[in-house]
């Protein structure tokens, strides 16, 4: 709960910067955050591509090549993967698949990008390092190098 409080309500810089993003850029940041921890899921569930498909759907939506409806279907599929991992007793894999679902759901509401950040931080072994990586990624999106 402490992590959620910090990211969603505290002015730690992350929330303040995410609100500056346009919707599509928020979706791209969210997919980058989830993709950063996706290898943790894929190592445990190598035959399950639902989280990766959700991330690809989020990216496709941001590029204008996929409808929100189609992206939502991919997000729900990744959420099912999260529930299965949780049922299997694997909370780490569950958080990663949940992050992928949230990233894809950012296509509907850009505030889900922050929920992606939370789930990715929970999945990462070092939450502080993960949040620092996310902040750096966000800075690069806000201030691209020409």
Backbone as numpy.savetxt, mean C-alpha at the origin, in Angstrom:
# Nx Ny Nz CAx CAy CAz Cx Cy Cz
-1.82 0.13 17.52 -2.63 1.32 17.52 -1.77 2.59 17.52
-0.61 2.51 18.14 0.29 3.65 18.20 0.71 4.10 16.80
1.03 3.15 15.92 1.44 3.46 14.56 0.32 4.14 13.79
-0.91 3.61 13.91 -2.05 4.22 13.24 -2.24 5.66 13.70
-2.14 5.87 15.01 -2.29 7.20 15.58 -1.25 8.14 14.99
-0.02 7.67 14.93 1.06 8.52 14.43 0.85 8.90 12.97
0.49 7.93 12.13 0.37 8.21 10.69 -0.93 8.94 10.35
-2.02 8.56 10.98 -3.31 9.14 10.60 -3.64 10.46 11.27
-3.13 10.70 12.46 -3.56 11.91 13.16 -2.43 12.85 13.53
-1.26 12.35 13.79 -0.15 13.21 14.19 0.39 13.93 12.96
0.93 15.08 13.18 1.54 15.83 12.09 3.01 15.44 12.01
3.26 14.24 11.48 4.63 13.75 11.37 5.22 14.03 9.99
4.48 14.75 9.19 4.95 15.08 7.86 4.37 14.19 6.78
4.16 12.93 7.08 3.68 11.99 6.08 2.25 12.32 5.65
1.36 12.43 6.62 -0.05 12.75 6.30 -0.14 14.10 5.61
0.59 15.06 6.12 0.55 16.41 5.55 0.98 16.41 4.08
1.93 15.55 3.73 2.42 15.49 2.36 1.48 14.71 1.45
0.86 13.65 1.98 -0.04 12.84 1.16 -1.23 13.67 0.70
-1.72 14.56 1.56 -2.87 15.38 1.15 -2.53 16.31 0.00
-1.25 16.58 -0.22 -0.83 17.43 -1.32 -0.83 16.70 -2.67
-0.83 15.38 -2.62 -0.77 14.60 -3.85 -2.09 14.61 -4.60
-2.01 14.58 -5.93 -3.24 14.35 -6.68 -3.58 12.87 -6.53
-4.79 12.51 -6.90 -5.31 11.16 -6.66 -4.42 10.09 -7.30
-4.05 10.28 -8.54 -3.26 9.27 -9.24 -1.86 9.13 -8.65
-1.26 10.22 -8.24 0.06 10.15 -7.62 -0.03 9.45 -6.27
-1.11 9.70 -5.54 -1.32 9.00 -4.25 -1.40 7.50 -4.49
-2.08 7.09 -5.56 -2.18 5.66 -5.88 -0.81 5.08 -6.22
-0.01 5.84 -6.95 1.33 5.36 -7.30 2.22 5.26 -6.06
2.11 6.21 -5.14 2.88 6.14 -3.90 2.44 4.93 -3.08
1.12 4.73 -2.99 0.60 3.60 -2.22 1.09 2.27 -2.80
1.07 2.15 -4.13 1.53 0.90 -4.73 3.03 0.71 -4.50
3.80 1.79 -4.51 5.23 1.68 -4.22 5.46 1.21 -2.79
4.68 1.74 -1.85 4.82 1.34 -0.44 4.52 -0.16 -0.26
3.44 -0.60 -0.87 3.06 -2.01 -0.74 4.05 -2.92 -1.49
4.49 -2.45 -2.65 5.43 -3.26 -3.43 6.77 -3.43 -2.70
7.10 -2.46 -1.88 8.36 -2.51 -1.13 8.38 -3.70 -0.16
7.23 -4.08 0.38 7.16 -5.20 1.32 6.60 -6.48 0.69
6.15 -6.39 -0.56 5.56 -7.56 -1.23 6.45 -8.80 -1.23
7.77 -8.69 -1.36 8.61 -9.90 -1.33 8.42 -10.73 -0.06
8.05 -10.10 1.04 7.80 -10.84 2.28 6.62 -11.80 2.10
5.59 -11.35 1.41 4.42 -12.19 1.14 4.78 -13.30 0.14
5.42 -12.88 -0.94 5.72 -13.84 -2.02 6.67 -14.94 -1.58
7.51 -14.67 -0.59 8.39 -15.72 -0.06 7.59 -16.78 0.69
6.49 -16.37 1.30 5.67 -17.30 2.08 4.55 -17.94 1.26
4.10 -17.23 0.24 3.01 -17.73 -0.63 3.42 -17.54 -2.09
4.43 -18.28 -2.54 4.96 -18.05 -3.89 3.97 -18.31 -5.02
2.97 -19.11 -4.79 2.00 -19.40 -5.85 0.80 -18.48 -5.87
0.73 -17.54 -4.95 -0.43 -16.65 -4.85 -0.06 -15.26 -5.35
-0.59 -14.90 -6.52 -0.24 -13.61 -7.11 -1.29 -12.53 -6.87
-2.30 -12.80 -6.03 -3.38 -11.82 -5.83 -2.88 -10.47 -5.34
-1.97 -10.40 -4.37 -1.47 -9.08 -3.98 -0.74 -8.35 -5.12
0.08 -9.07 -5.87 0.80 -8.44 -6.98 -0.19 -7.96 -8.06
-1.21 -8.75 -8.33 -2.22 -8.34 -9.31 -2.92 -7.06 -8.85
-3.18 -6.95 -7.55 -3.80 -5.73 -7.02 -2.90 -4.52 -7.25
-1.60 -4.69 -7.03 -0.68 -3.58 -7.25 -0.62 -3.18 -8.72
-0.59 -4.17 -9.58 -0.58 -3.88 -11.02 -1.87 -3.17 -11.43
-2.99 -3.56 -10.82 -4.26 -2.90 -11.12 -4.24 -1.44 -10.66
-3.67 -1.19 -9.49 -3.55 0.19 -9.01 -2.70 1.04 -9.94
-1.60 0.48 -10.41 -0.74 1.21 -11.35 -1.46 1.45 -12.67
-2.17 0.44 -13.15 -2.90 0.58 -14.42 -3.98 1.66 -14.30
-4.67 1.70 -13.15 -5.68 2.74 -12.95 -5.02 4.12 -12.99
-3.88 4.27 -12.33 -3.19 5.56 -12.30 -2.76 6.01 -13.70
-2.49 5.05 -14.56 -2.10 5.37 -15.95 -3.31 5.56 -16.86
-4.50 5.30 -16.32 -5.73 5.49 -17.09 -6.13 4.30 -17.94
-5.54 3.15 -17.71 -5.83 1.98 -18.54 -6.72 0.94 -17.85
-7.24 1.26 -16.66 -8.11 0.33 -15.95 -9.15 1.14 -15.19
-10.37 0.63 -15.19 -11.46 1.33 -14.49 -11.35 1.11 -12.98
-11.97 2.00 -12.25 -12.01 1.86 -10.79 -12.70 0.56 -10.40
-13.74 0.19 -11.14 -14.47 -1.04 -10.87 -13.55 -2.26 -10.98
-12.76 -2.32 -12.03 -11.84 -3.45 -12.23 -10.75 -3.45 -11.15
-10.27 -2.27 -10.80 -9.26 -2.18 -9.74 -9.85 -2.66 -8.41
-11.09 -2.32 -8.15 -11.74 -2.73 -6.90 -11.81 -4.25 -6.81
-12.08 -4.92 -7.92 -12.13 -6.39 -7.91 -10.77 -6.97 -7.52
-9.71 -6.38 -8.04 -8.36 -6.85 -7.69 -8.06 -6.58 -6.22
-8.52 -5.44 -5.71 -8.31 -5.11 -4.29 -9.02 -6.12 -3.40
-10.23 -6.49 -3.75 -10.98 -7.48 -2.95 -10.31 -8.84 -2.98
-9.73 -9.19 -4.11 -9.02 -10.46 -4.22 -7.79 -10.47 -3.30
-7.07 -9.34 -3.24 -5.93 -9.25 -2.34 -6.38 -9.28 -0.88
-7.52 -8.70 -0.61 -8.07 -8.75 0.75 -8.39 -10.19 1.14
-8.89 -10.97 0.19 -9.12 -12.40 0.45 -7.80 -13.11 0.77
-6.74 -12.74 0.06 -5.42 -13.33 0.35 -4.97 -12.96 1.76
-5.25 -11.72 2.16 -4.91 -11.27 3.51 -5.66 -12.09 4.56
-6.92 -12.31 4.31 -7.73 -13.08 5.26 -7.26 -14.53 5.36
-6.86 -15.10 4.22 -6.37 -16.48 4.24 -5.07 -16.57 5.04
-4.17 -15.63 4.80 -2.90 -15.64 5.53 -3.15 -15.47 7.04
-4.08 -14.61 7.39 -4.41 -14.42 8.81 -4.97 -15.71 9.40
-5.86 -16.35 8.64 -6.45 -17.62 9.09 -5.37 -18.69 9.25
-4.35 -18.64 8.39 -3.22 -19.57 8.47 -2.29 -19.25 9.64
-2.55 -18.13 10.32 -1.70 -17.74 11.44 -0.49 -16.93 11.03
-0.50 -16.40 9.81 0.65 -15.65 9.32 0.29 -14.16 9.24
0.48 -13.47 10.34 0.08 -12.06 10.41 0.95 -11.18 9.50
2.22 -11.51 9.33 3.09 -10.74 8.46 2.57 -10.76 7.02
2.31 -11.95 6.50 1.80 -12.06 5.14 0.43 -11.40 5.02
-0.36 -11.51 6.06 -1.67 -10.88 6.06 -1.54 -9.36 5.93
-0.61 -8.76 6.66 -0.41 -7.30 6.58 0.06 -6.88 5.19
0.95 -7.67 4.59 1.43 -7.33 3.24 0.28 -7.37 2.24
-0.51 -8.44 2.25 -1.63 -8.55 1.31 -2.66 -7.44 1.59
-2.81 -7.08 2.86 -3.71 -5.99 3.23 -3.18 -4.67 2.68
-1.88 -4.46 2.76 -1.26 -3.26 2.19 -1.53 -3.18 0.69
-1.42 -4.30 0.01 -1.68 -4.34 -1.44 -3.14 -4.04 -1.74
-4.02 -4.56 -0.93 -5.45 -4.27 -1.10 -5.72 -2.78 -0.89
-5.16 -2.21 0.18 -5.34 -0.78 0.43 -4.75 0.06 -0.71
-3.60 -0.33 -1.21 -2.97 0.41 -2.30 -3.89 0.45 -3.51
-4.49 -0.67 -3.82 -5.39 -0.74 -4.96 -6.69 0.02 -4.67
-7.13 0.02 -3.43 -8.34 0.73 -3.06 -8.13 2.24 -3.08
-6.89 2.68 -3.10 -6.60 4.10 -3.23 -7.21 4.65 -4.52
-7.48 3.79 -5.49 -8.14 4.23 -6.72 -9.51 4.83 -6.42
-10.14 4.42 -5.34 -11.46 4.95 -4.97 -11.35 6.17 -4.06
-10.35 6.17 -3.19 -10.22 7.26 -2.21 -8.74 7.38 -1.87
-8.15 8.52 -2.13 -6.69 8.65 -1.94 -6.26 8.52 -0.49
-7.18 8.64 0.46 -6.81 8.48 1.86 -6.40 7.05 2.20
-6.77 6.10 1.37 -6.33 4.72 1.60 -4.82 4.58 1.46
-4.18 5.56 0.84 -2.73 5.52 0.73 -2.09 5.49 2.12
-2.67 6.22 3.06 -2.14 6.22 4.42 -2.34 4.87 5.10
-3.45 4.21 4.80 -3.68 2.87 5.36 -2.69 1.86 4.76
-2.33 2.08 3.50 -1.30 1.26 2.88 0.01 1.41 3.65
0.33 2.65 3.96 1.55 2.94 4.70 1.57 2.21 6.04
0.46 2.24 6.75 0.37 1.58 8.06 0.60 0.08 7.92
-0.11 -0.56 7.00 0.03 -2.01 6.83 1.44 -2.39 6.41
2.04 -1.61 5.53 3.40 -1.90 5.09 4.38 -1.76 6.26
4.19 -0.74 7.08 5.06 -0.56 8.25 4.90 -1.72 9.23
3.67 -2.18 9.42 3.45 -3.31 10.32 4.14 -4.58 9.81
4.15 -4.75 8.49 4.75 -5.95 7.90 6.27 -5.90 7.94
6.82 -4.70 7.85 8.28 -4.55 7.82 8.88 -4.91 9.18
10.04 -5.45 9.16 10.69 -5.79 10.42 11.06 -4.55 11.23
11.45 -3.50 10.55 11.87 -2.26 11.20 10.92 -1.15 10.74
9.94 -0.85 11.57 8.91 0.12 11.19 9.48 1.51 10.94
10.44 1.92 11.73 11.03 3.25 11.56 11.75 3.36 10.22
12.49 2.33 9.85 13.18 2.34 8.55 12.18 2.32 7.40
11.12 1.56 7.56 10.09 1.49 6.51 9.43 2.84 6.34
9.09 3.48 7.43 8.45 4.79 7.34 9.41 5.82 6.73
10.68 5.72 7.04 11.68 6.62 6.44 11.75 6.38 4.93
11.72 5.11 4.52 11.74 4.81 3.08 10.49 5.38 2.41
9.34 5.21 3.04 8.10 5.73 2.47 8.15 7.25 2.33
8.69 7.91 3.33 8.79 9.37 3.30 9.71 9.81 2.17
10.83 9.10 1.99 11.75 9.43 0.90 11.06 9.23 -0.46
10.34 8.14 -0.60 9.62 7.87 -1.84 8.60 8.97 -2.12
7.92 9.39 -1.09 6.92 10.46 -1.21 7.58 11.77 -1.61
8.73 12.07 -1.01 9.47 13.29 -1.36 9.87 13.27 -2.84
10.26 12.10 -3.33 10.66 11.99 -4.73 9.47 12.22 -5.66
8.28 11.80 -5.24 7.09 12.06 -6.05 6.69 13.53 -6.02
6.86 14.16 -4.87 6.52 15.57 -4.73 7.52 16.50 -5.41
8.77 16.07 -5.40 9.86 16.90 -5.95 10.69 16.11 -6.93
10.13 15.76 -8.10 10.90 14.95 -9.05 12.15 15.68 -9.55
13.20 14.89 -9.74 14.44 15.44 -10.26 14.29 15.59 -11.77
14.62 16.76 -12.27 14.47 17.01 -13.70 15.64 16.47 -14.49
